[in-house]
PDB file of C-alpha atoms in Angstrom:
ATOM      1  CA  UNK Q 259     103.132 125.855 111.343  1.00  0.00           C
ATOM      2  CA  UNK Q 260      99.387 126.953 111.641  1.00  0.00           C
ATOM      3  CA  UNK Q 261      98.175 124.285 112.065  1.00  0.00           C
ATOM      4  CA  UNK Q 262     100.374 123.658 115.128  1.00  0.00           C
ATOM      5  CA  UNK Q 263      99.089 126.896 116.035  1.00  0.00           C
ATOM      6  CA  UNK Q 264      95.616 125.987 115.756  1.00  0.00           C
ATOM      7  CA  UNK Q 265      95.389 122.729 115.488  1.00  0.00           C
ATOM      8  CA  UNK Q 266      92.291 123.071 117.678  1.00  0.00           C
ATOM      9  CA  UNK Q 267      90.539 125.263 114.680  1.00  0.00           C
ATOM     10  CA  UNK Q 268      91.298 122.277 112.644  1.00  0.00           C
ATOM     11  CA  UNK Q 269      89.469 118.847 112.149  1.00  0.00           C
ATOM     12  CA  UNK Q 270      91.682 116.409 110.184  1.00  0.00           C
ATOM     13  CA  UNK Q 271      95.964 117.613 111.282  1.00  0.00           C
ATOM     14  CA  UNK Q 272      97.727 114.715 109.172  1.00  0.00           C
ATOM     15  CA  UNK Q 273     100.409 115.674 106.460  1.00  0.00           C
ATOM     16  CA  UNK Q 274     101.972 113.254 103.998  1.00  0.00           C
ATOM     17  CA  UNK Q 275     105.106 115.433 102.370  1.00  0.00           C
ATOM     18  CA  UNK Q 276     106.125 112.846  99.176  1.00  0.00           C
ATOM     19  CA  UNK Q 277     109.471 112.989  99.346  1.00  0.00           C
ATOM     20  CA  UNK Q 278     112.209 111.145  96.749  1.00  0.00           C
ATOM     21  CA  UNK Q 279     116.174 110.374  98.458  1.00  0.00           C
ATOM     22  CA  UNK Q 280     118.677 113.922  97.264  1.00  0.00           C
ATOM     23  CA  UNK Q 281     115.204 116.091  97.586  1.00  0.00           C
ATOM     24  CA  UNK Q 282     116.738 117.043 101.204  1.00  0.00           C
ATOM     25  CA  UNK Q 283     113.063 115.656 103.385  1.00  0.00           C
ATOM     26  CA  UNK Q 284     115.353 115.775 106.509  1.00  0.00           C
ATOM     27  CA  UNK Q 285     116.227 119.578 105.692  1.00  0.00           C
ATOM     28  CA  UNK Q 286     112.768 120.590 106.077  1.00  0.00           C
ATOM     29  CA  UNK Q 287     111.880 118.052 108.687  1.00  0.00           C
ATOM     30  CA  UNK Q 288     114.828 119.284 111.034  1.00  0.00           C
ATOM     31  CA  UNK Q 289     113.860 123.107 109.962  1.00  0.00           C
ATOM     32  CA  UNK Q 290     110.055 122.523 111.155  1.00  0.00           C
ATOM     33  CA  UNK Q 291     111.145 120.427 114.161  1.00  0.00           C
ATOM     34  CA  UNK Q 292     113.620 122.718 115.136  1.00  0.00           C
ATOM     35  CA  UNK Q 293     111.184 126.141 114.557  1.00  0.00           C
ATOM     36  CA  UNK Q 294     108.505 124.417 116.527  1.00  0.00           C
ATOM     37  CA  UNK Q 295     110.974 124.383 119.867  1.00  0.00           C
ATOM     38  CA  UNK Q 296     111.689 127.381 119.466  1.00  0.00           C
ATOM     39  CA  UNK Q 297     108.489 128.673 120.349  1.00  0.00           C
ATOM     40  CA  UNK Q 298     109.383 126.753 123.500  1.00  0.00           C
ATOM     41  CA  UNK Q 299     106.127 123.451 121.768  1.00  0.00           C
ATOM     42  CA  UNK Q 300     107.161 120.468 122.408  1.00  0.00           C
ATOM     43  CA  UNK Q 301     107.871 118.259 118.974  1.00  0.00           C
ATOM     44  CA  UNK Q 302     108.522 114.423 118.986  1.00  0.00           C
ATOM     45  CA  UNK Q 303     110.701 113.013 116.348  1.00  0.00           C
ATOM     46  CA  UNK Q 304     110.181 109.176 114.715  1.00  0.00           C
ATOM     47  CA  UNK Q 305     111.573 107.407 112.165  1.00  0.00           C
ATOM     48  CA  UNK Q 306     110.546 103.351 111.163  1.00  0.00           C
ATOM     49  CA  UNK Q 307     113.967 102.312 111.355  1.00  0.00           C
ATOM     50  CA  UNK Q 308     117.212 103.800 113.750  1.00  0.00           C
ATOM     51  CA  UNK Q 309     119.206 104.493 110.697  1.00  0.00           C
ATOM     52  CA  UNK Q 310     116.305 107.390 109.374  1.00  0.00           C
ATOM     53  CA  UNK Q 311     115.660 107.686 113.509  1.00  0.00           C
ATOM     54  CA  UNK Q 312     119.587 109.251 114.239  1.00  0.00           C
ATOM     55  CA  UNK Q 313     118.959 111.653 111.244  1.00  0.00           C
ATOM     56  CA  UNK Q 314     115.942 113.359 112.681  1.00  0.00           C
ATOM     57  CA  UNK Q 315     117.463 115.821 114.894  1.00  0.00           C
ATOM     58  CA  UNK Q 316     115.866 114.328 118.881  1.00  0.00           C
ATOM     59  CA  UNK Q 317     115.312 110.851 116.858  1.00  0.00           C
ATOM     60  CA  UNK Q 318     113.850 107.508 118.294  1.00  0.00           C
ATOM     61  CA  UNK Q 319     112.642 105.311 116.363  1.00  0.00           C
ATOM     62  CA  UNK Q 320     108.220 104.920 116.477  1.00  0.00           C
ATOM     63  CA  UNK Q 321     108.383 101.859 118.277  1.00  0.00           C
ATOM     64  CA  UNK Q 322     110.436 102.816 120.737  1.00  0.00           C
ATOM     65  CA  UNK Q 323     109.701 106.596 121.792  1.00  0.00           C
ATOM     66  CA  UNK Q 324     105.504 105.245 122.143  1.00  0.00           C
ATOM     67  CA  UNK Q 325     105.518 101.437 122.861  1.00  0.00           C
ATOM     68  CA  UNK Q 326     103.779 100.362 119.216  1.00  0.00           C
ATOM     69  CA  UNK Q 327     103.661  96.546 120.021  1.00  0.00           C
ATOM     70  CA  UNK Q 328     105.065  94.108 118.103  1.00  0.00           C
ATOM     71  CA  UNK Q 329     101.751  92.890 115.159  1.00  0.00           C
ATOM     72  CA  UNK Q 330     101.510  89.349 115.401  1.00  0.00           C
ATOM     73  CA  UNK Q 331      99.245  87.822 112.782  1.00  0.00           C
ATOM     74  CA  UNK Q 332      99.186  91.834 111.706  1.00  0.00           C
ATOM     75  CA  UNK Q 333      95.998  92.794 114.178  1.00  0.00           C
ATOM     76  CA  UNK Q 334      95.890  96.487 116.186  1.00  0.00           C
ATOM     77  CA  UNK Q 335      96.694  97.161 118.940  1.00  0.00           C
ATOM     78  CA  UNK Q 336      97.252  99.969 121.129  1.00  0.00           C
ATOM     79  CA  UNK Q 337     100.629 101.497 122.238  1.00  0.00           C
ATOM     80  CA  UNK Q 338     101.181 100.366 125.474  1.00  0.00           C
ATOM     81  CA  UNK Q 339     101.495 104.308 126.239  1.00  0.00           C
ATOM     82  CA  UNK Q 340      98.909 103.953 130.544  1.00  0.00           C
ATOM     83  CA  UNK Q 341      97.465 107.473 130.636  1.00  0.00           C
ATOM     84  CA  UNK Q 342      98.906 108.106 134.324  1.00  0.00           C
ATOM     85  CA  UNK Q 343     102.906 108.347 133.190  1.00  0.00           C
ATOM     86  CA  UNK Q 344     104.693 110.102 132.552  1.00  0.00           C
ATOM     87  CA  UNK Q 345     104.482 109.817 128.163  1.00  0.00           C
ATOM     88  CA  UNK Q 346     100.654 110.769 128.326  1.00  0.00           C
ATOM     89  CA  UNK Q 347     101.552 113.495 130.512  1.00  0.00           C
ATOM     90  CA  UNK Q 348     104.360 114.722 127.305  1.00  0.00           C
ATOM     91  CA  UNK Q 349     101.978 113.803 124.234  1.00  0.00           C
ATOM     92  CA  UNK Q 350      98.911 115.649 125.886  1.00  0.00           C
ATOM     93  CA  UNK Q 351     101.083 118.674 125.471  1.00  0.00           C
ATOM     94  CA  UNK Q 352     103.173 117.565 122.418  1.00  0.00           C
ATOM     95  CA  UNK Q 353     102.501 119.808 119.923  1.00  0.00           C
ATOM     96  CA  UNK Q 354     103.433 117.607 116.331  1.00  0.00           C
ATOM     97  CA  UNK Q 355     104.489 114.219 115.865  1.00  0.00           C
ATOM     98  CA  UNK Q 356     107.006 113.681 112.464  1.00  0.00           C
ATOM     99  CA  UNK Q 357     107.375 110.494 111.266  1.00  0.00           C
ATOM    100  CA  UNK Q 358     109.947 109.851 108.902  1.00  0.00           C
ATOM    101  CA  UNK Q 359     110.590 107.424 105.822  1.00  0.00           C
ATOM    102  CA  UNK Q 360     106.711 105.580 107.204  1.00  0.00           C
ATOM    103  CA  UNK Q 361     106.094 103.912 103.927  1.00  0.00           C
ATOM    104  CA  UNK Q 362     108.562 101.045 105.258  1.00  0.00           C
ATOM    105  CA  UNK Q 363     105.422 100.691 108.010  1.00  0.00           C
ATOM    106  CA  UNK Q 364     102.676  98.413 108.381  1.00  0.00           C
ATOM    107  CA  UNK Q 365      99.540 100.369 108.261  1.00  0.00           C
ATOM    108  CA  UNK Q 366      98.126  98.903 111.835  1.00  0.00           C
ATOM    109  CA  UNK Q 367     101.831  99.858 113.011  1.00  0.00           C
ATOM    110  CA  UNK Q 368     100.286 103.807 113.074  1.00  0.00           C
ATOM    111  CA  UNK Q 369      96.642 102.817 113.713  1.00  0.00           C
ATOM    112  CA  UNK Q 370      98.064 102.058 116.721  1.00  0.00           C
ATOM    113  CA  UNK Q 371      99.649 104.642 117.262  1.00  0.00           C
ATOM    114  CA  UNK Q 372      95.649 106.859 116.669  1.00  0.00           C
ATOM    115  CA  UNK Q 373      94.178 104.779 118.855  1.00  0.00           C
ATOM    116  CA  UNK Q 374      96.433 105.124 121.998  1.00  0.00           C
ATOM    117  CA  UNK Q 375      96.604 109.076 120.751  1.00  0.00           C
ATOM    118  CA  UNK Q 376      92.860 109.424 120.591  1.00  0.00           C
ATOM    119  CA  UNK Q 377      93.043 107.713 124.140  1.00  0.00           C
ATOM    120  CA  UNK Q 378      95.132 109.861 125.525  1.00  0.00           C
ATOM    121  CA  UNK Q 379      94.051 113.095 124.374  1.00  0.00           C
ATOM    122  CA  UNK Q 380      91.393 111.668 125.188  1.00  0.00           C
ATOM    123  CA  UNK Q 381      89.643 113.433 121.977  1.00  0.00           C
ATOM    124  CA  UNK Q 382      88.177 111.414 118.424  1.00  0.00           C
ATOM    125  CA  UNK Q 383      90.351 112.698 116.474  1.00  0.00           C
ATOM    126  CA  UNK Q 384      93.300 111.129 114.716  1.00  0.00           C
ATOM    127  CA  UNK Q 385      96.214 111.262 116.103  1.00  0.00           C
ATOM    128  CA  UNK Q 386      94.215 112.394 118.942  1.00  0.00           C
ATOM    129  CA  UNK Q 387      93.852 116.700 117.471  1.00  0.00           C
ATOM    130  CA  UNK Q 388      98.072 116.922 117.537  1.00  0.00           C
ATOM    131  CA  UNK Q 389     100.522 118.180 114.205  1.00  0.00           C
ATOM    132  CA  UNK Q 390     101.093 114.346 112.834  1.00  0.00           C
ATOM    133  CA  UNK Q 391     103.557 115.059 109.985  1.00  0.00           C
ATOM    134  CA  UNK Q 392     104.699 112.229 108.069  1.00  0.00           C
ATOM    135  CA  UNK Q 393     107.489 111.772 104.763  1.00  0.00           C
ATOM    136  CA  UNK Q 394     108.607 108.711 103.119  1.00  0.00           C
ATOM    137  CA  UNK Q 395     109.309 107.504  99.525  1.00  0.00           C
ATOM    138  CA  UNK Q 396     106.952 105.484  98.390  1.00  0.00           C
ATOM    139  CA  UNK Q 397     109.952 104.856  95.250  1.00  0.00           C
ATOM    140  CA  UNK Q 398     111.956 102.746  98.435  1.00  0.00           C
ATOM    141  CA  UNK Q 399     110.657 100.052 100.670  1.00  0.00           C
ATOM    142  CA  UNK Q 400     107.170  99.208 101.482  1.00  0.00           C
ATOM    143  CA  UNK Q 401     106.365  97.016 104.526  1.00  0.00           C
ATOM    144  CA  UNK Q 402     107.712  93.880 105.305  1.00  0.00           C
ATOM    145  CA  UNK Q 403     105.317  91.370 105.958  1.00  0.00           C
ATOM    146  CA  UNK Q 404     106.564  87.766 106.675  1.00  0.00           C
ATOM    147  CA  UNK Q 405     105.459  85.532 104.279  1.00  0.00           C
ATOM    148  CA  UNK Q 406     104.206  87.984 102.336  1.00  0.00           C
ATOM    149  CA  UNK Q 407     104.581  88.526  98.499  1.00  0.00           C
ATOM    150  CA  UNK Q 408     103.147  92.069  96.632  1.00  0.00           C
ATOM    151  CA  UNK Q 409     100.017  92.496  97.277  1.00  0.00           C
ATOM    152  CA  UNK Q 410     100.222  91.767 101.463  1.00  0.00           C
ATOM    153  CA  UNK Q 411     102.516  94.661 101.269  1.00  0.00           C
ATOM    154  CA  UNK Q 412     100.424  96.834  99.719  1.00  0.00           C
ATOM    155  CA  UNK Q 413      97.440  95.883 101.822  1.00  0.00           C
ATOM    156  CA  UNK Q 414      99.154  96.612 105.049  1.00  0.00           C
ATOM    157  CA  UNK Q 415     101.260  99.366 103.008  1.00  0.00           C
ATOM    158  CA  UNK Q 416     100.291 103.155 104.947  1.00  0.00           C
ATOM    159  CA  UNK Q 417      98.350 103.690 101.507  1.00  0.00           C
ATOM    160  CA  UNK Q 418      95.712 101.369 102.010  1.00  0.00           C
ATOM    161  CA  UNK Q 419      94.692 102.897 105.326  1.00  0.00           C
ATOM    162  CA  UNK Q 420      91.690 104.890 106.643  1.00  0.00           C
ATOM    163  CA  UNK Q 421      93.525 107.833 106.902  1.00  0.00           C
ATOM    164  CA  UNK Q 422      94.955 107.722 104.262  1.00  0.00           C
ATOM    165  CA  UNK Q 423      92.682 110.283 101.928  1.00  0.00           C
ATOM    166  CA  UNK Q 424      92.049 113.088 104.719  1.00  0.00           C
ATOM    167  CA  UNK Q 425      95.806 113.077 104.915  1.00  0.00           C
ATOM    168  CA  UNK Q 426      97.665 116.454 103.252  1.00  0.00           C
ATOM    169  CA  UNK Q 427      99.722 115.711 100.526  1.00  0.00           C
ATOM    170  CA  UNK Q 428     102.485 117.516 100.072  1.00  0.00           C
ATOM    171  CA  UNK Q 429     105.667 116.676  97.644  1.00  0.00           C
ATOM    172  CA  UNK Q 430     109.101 118.059  97.336  1.00  0.00           C
ATOM    173  CA  UNK Q 431     110.616 117.645  93.686  1.00  0.00           C
ATOM    174  CA  UNK Q 432     113.846 118.953  93.063  1.00  0.00           C
ATOM    175  CA  UNK Q 433     116.963 116.580  93.214  1.00  0.00           C
ATOM    176  CA  UNK Q 434     119.041 119.615  94.637  1.00  0.00           C
ATOM    177  CA  UNK Q 435     121.990 116.782  95.548  1.00  0.00           C
ATOM    178  CA  UNK Q 436     123.293 116.064  91.401  1.00  0.00           C
ATOM    179  CA  UNK Q 437     124.698 118.982  89.627  1.00  0.00           C
ATOM    180  CA  UNK Q 438     123.092 121.420  87.315  1.00  0.00           C
ATOM    181  CA  UNK Q 439     125.912 119.218  84.359  1.00  0.00           C
ATOM    182  CA  UNK Q 440     124.925 115.673  85.584  1.00  0.00           C
ATOM    183  CA  UNK Q 441     122.106 114.960  82.938  1.00  0.00           C
ATOM    184  CA  UNK Q 442     121.967 111.278  82.908  1.00  0.00           C
ATOM    185  CA  UNK Q 443     121.559 111.168  87.168  1.00  0.00           C
ATOM    186  CA  UNK Q 444     119.508 113.923  86.502  1.00  0.00           C
ATOM    187  CA  UNK Q 445     117.274 112.460  83.839  1.00  0.00           C
ATOM    188  CA  UNK Q 446     117.414 109.131  85.937  1.00  0.00           C
ATOM    189  CA  UNK Q 447     116.090 111.507  88.653  1.00  0.00           C
ATOM    190  CA  UNK Q 448     113.052 113.376  86.731  1.00  0.00           C
ATOM    191  CA  UNK Q 449     111.997 109.307  86.094  1.00  0.00           C
ATOM    192  CA  UNK Q 450     112.170 108.156  88.717  1.00  0.00           C
ATOM    193  CA  UNK Q 451     108.794 111.065  89.934  1.00  0.00           C
ATOM    194  CA  UNK Q 452     106.969 108.965  86.189  1.00  0.00           C
ATOM    195  CA  UNK Q 453     106.388 105.976  87.490  1.00  0.00           C
ATOM    196  CA  UNK Q 454     104.479 106.135  91.126  1.00  0.00           C
TER     197      UNK Q 454
END
């Protein structure tokens, strides 16, 4: 919230929230979105899949919201948003972008958004200086690469992107879905955290 209030004071406003299933990631993301909007600011909510987008307040798929082009041969292209459109004006007024299930996205789709936002805001910093909160769980599905294997999935994963090291990493670790008496599932949930 400090970054939203004073984003221009920071060089990098990117965050990654690592959140395994059951840690209430959706609750946290919606709390952030609702808080920013209650202050009269614009908060855009997107997800990599339609199902995940329905859980976010005002959520849409990232491809739909930002007109991200389909990647042929995994090339990087700018999004189809012209600088003099209503969408471009909305982006210039945006305080925060929340992207859920980002680990499913090809890193080049995020790069396409970064290039586009830099162009629209005319600021040569990550995401044009807009606070960018992405979230996901690497224990779930990585990007699907047509005709590719495990190495391709890793190569096009967000962890292989040029901006990964600059993201501030946050994590949720307590599984709130588990009953305190459910020892076996609690052990399983704890073990999931060990394998990343």
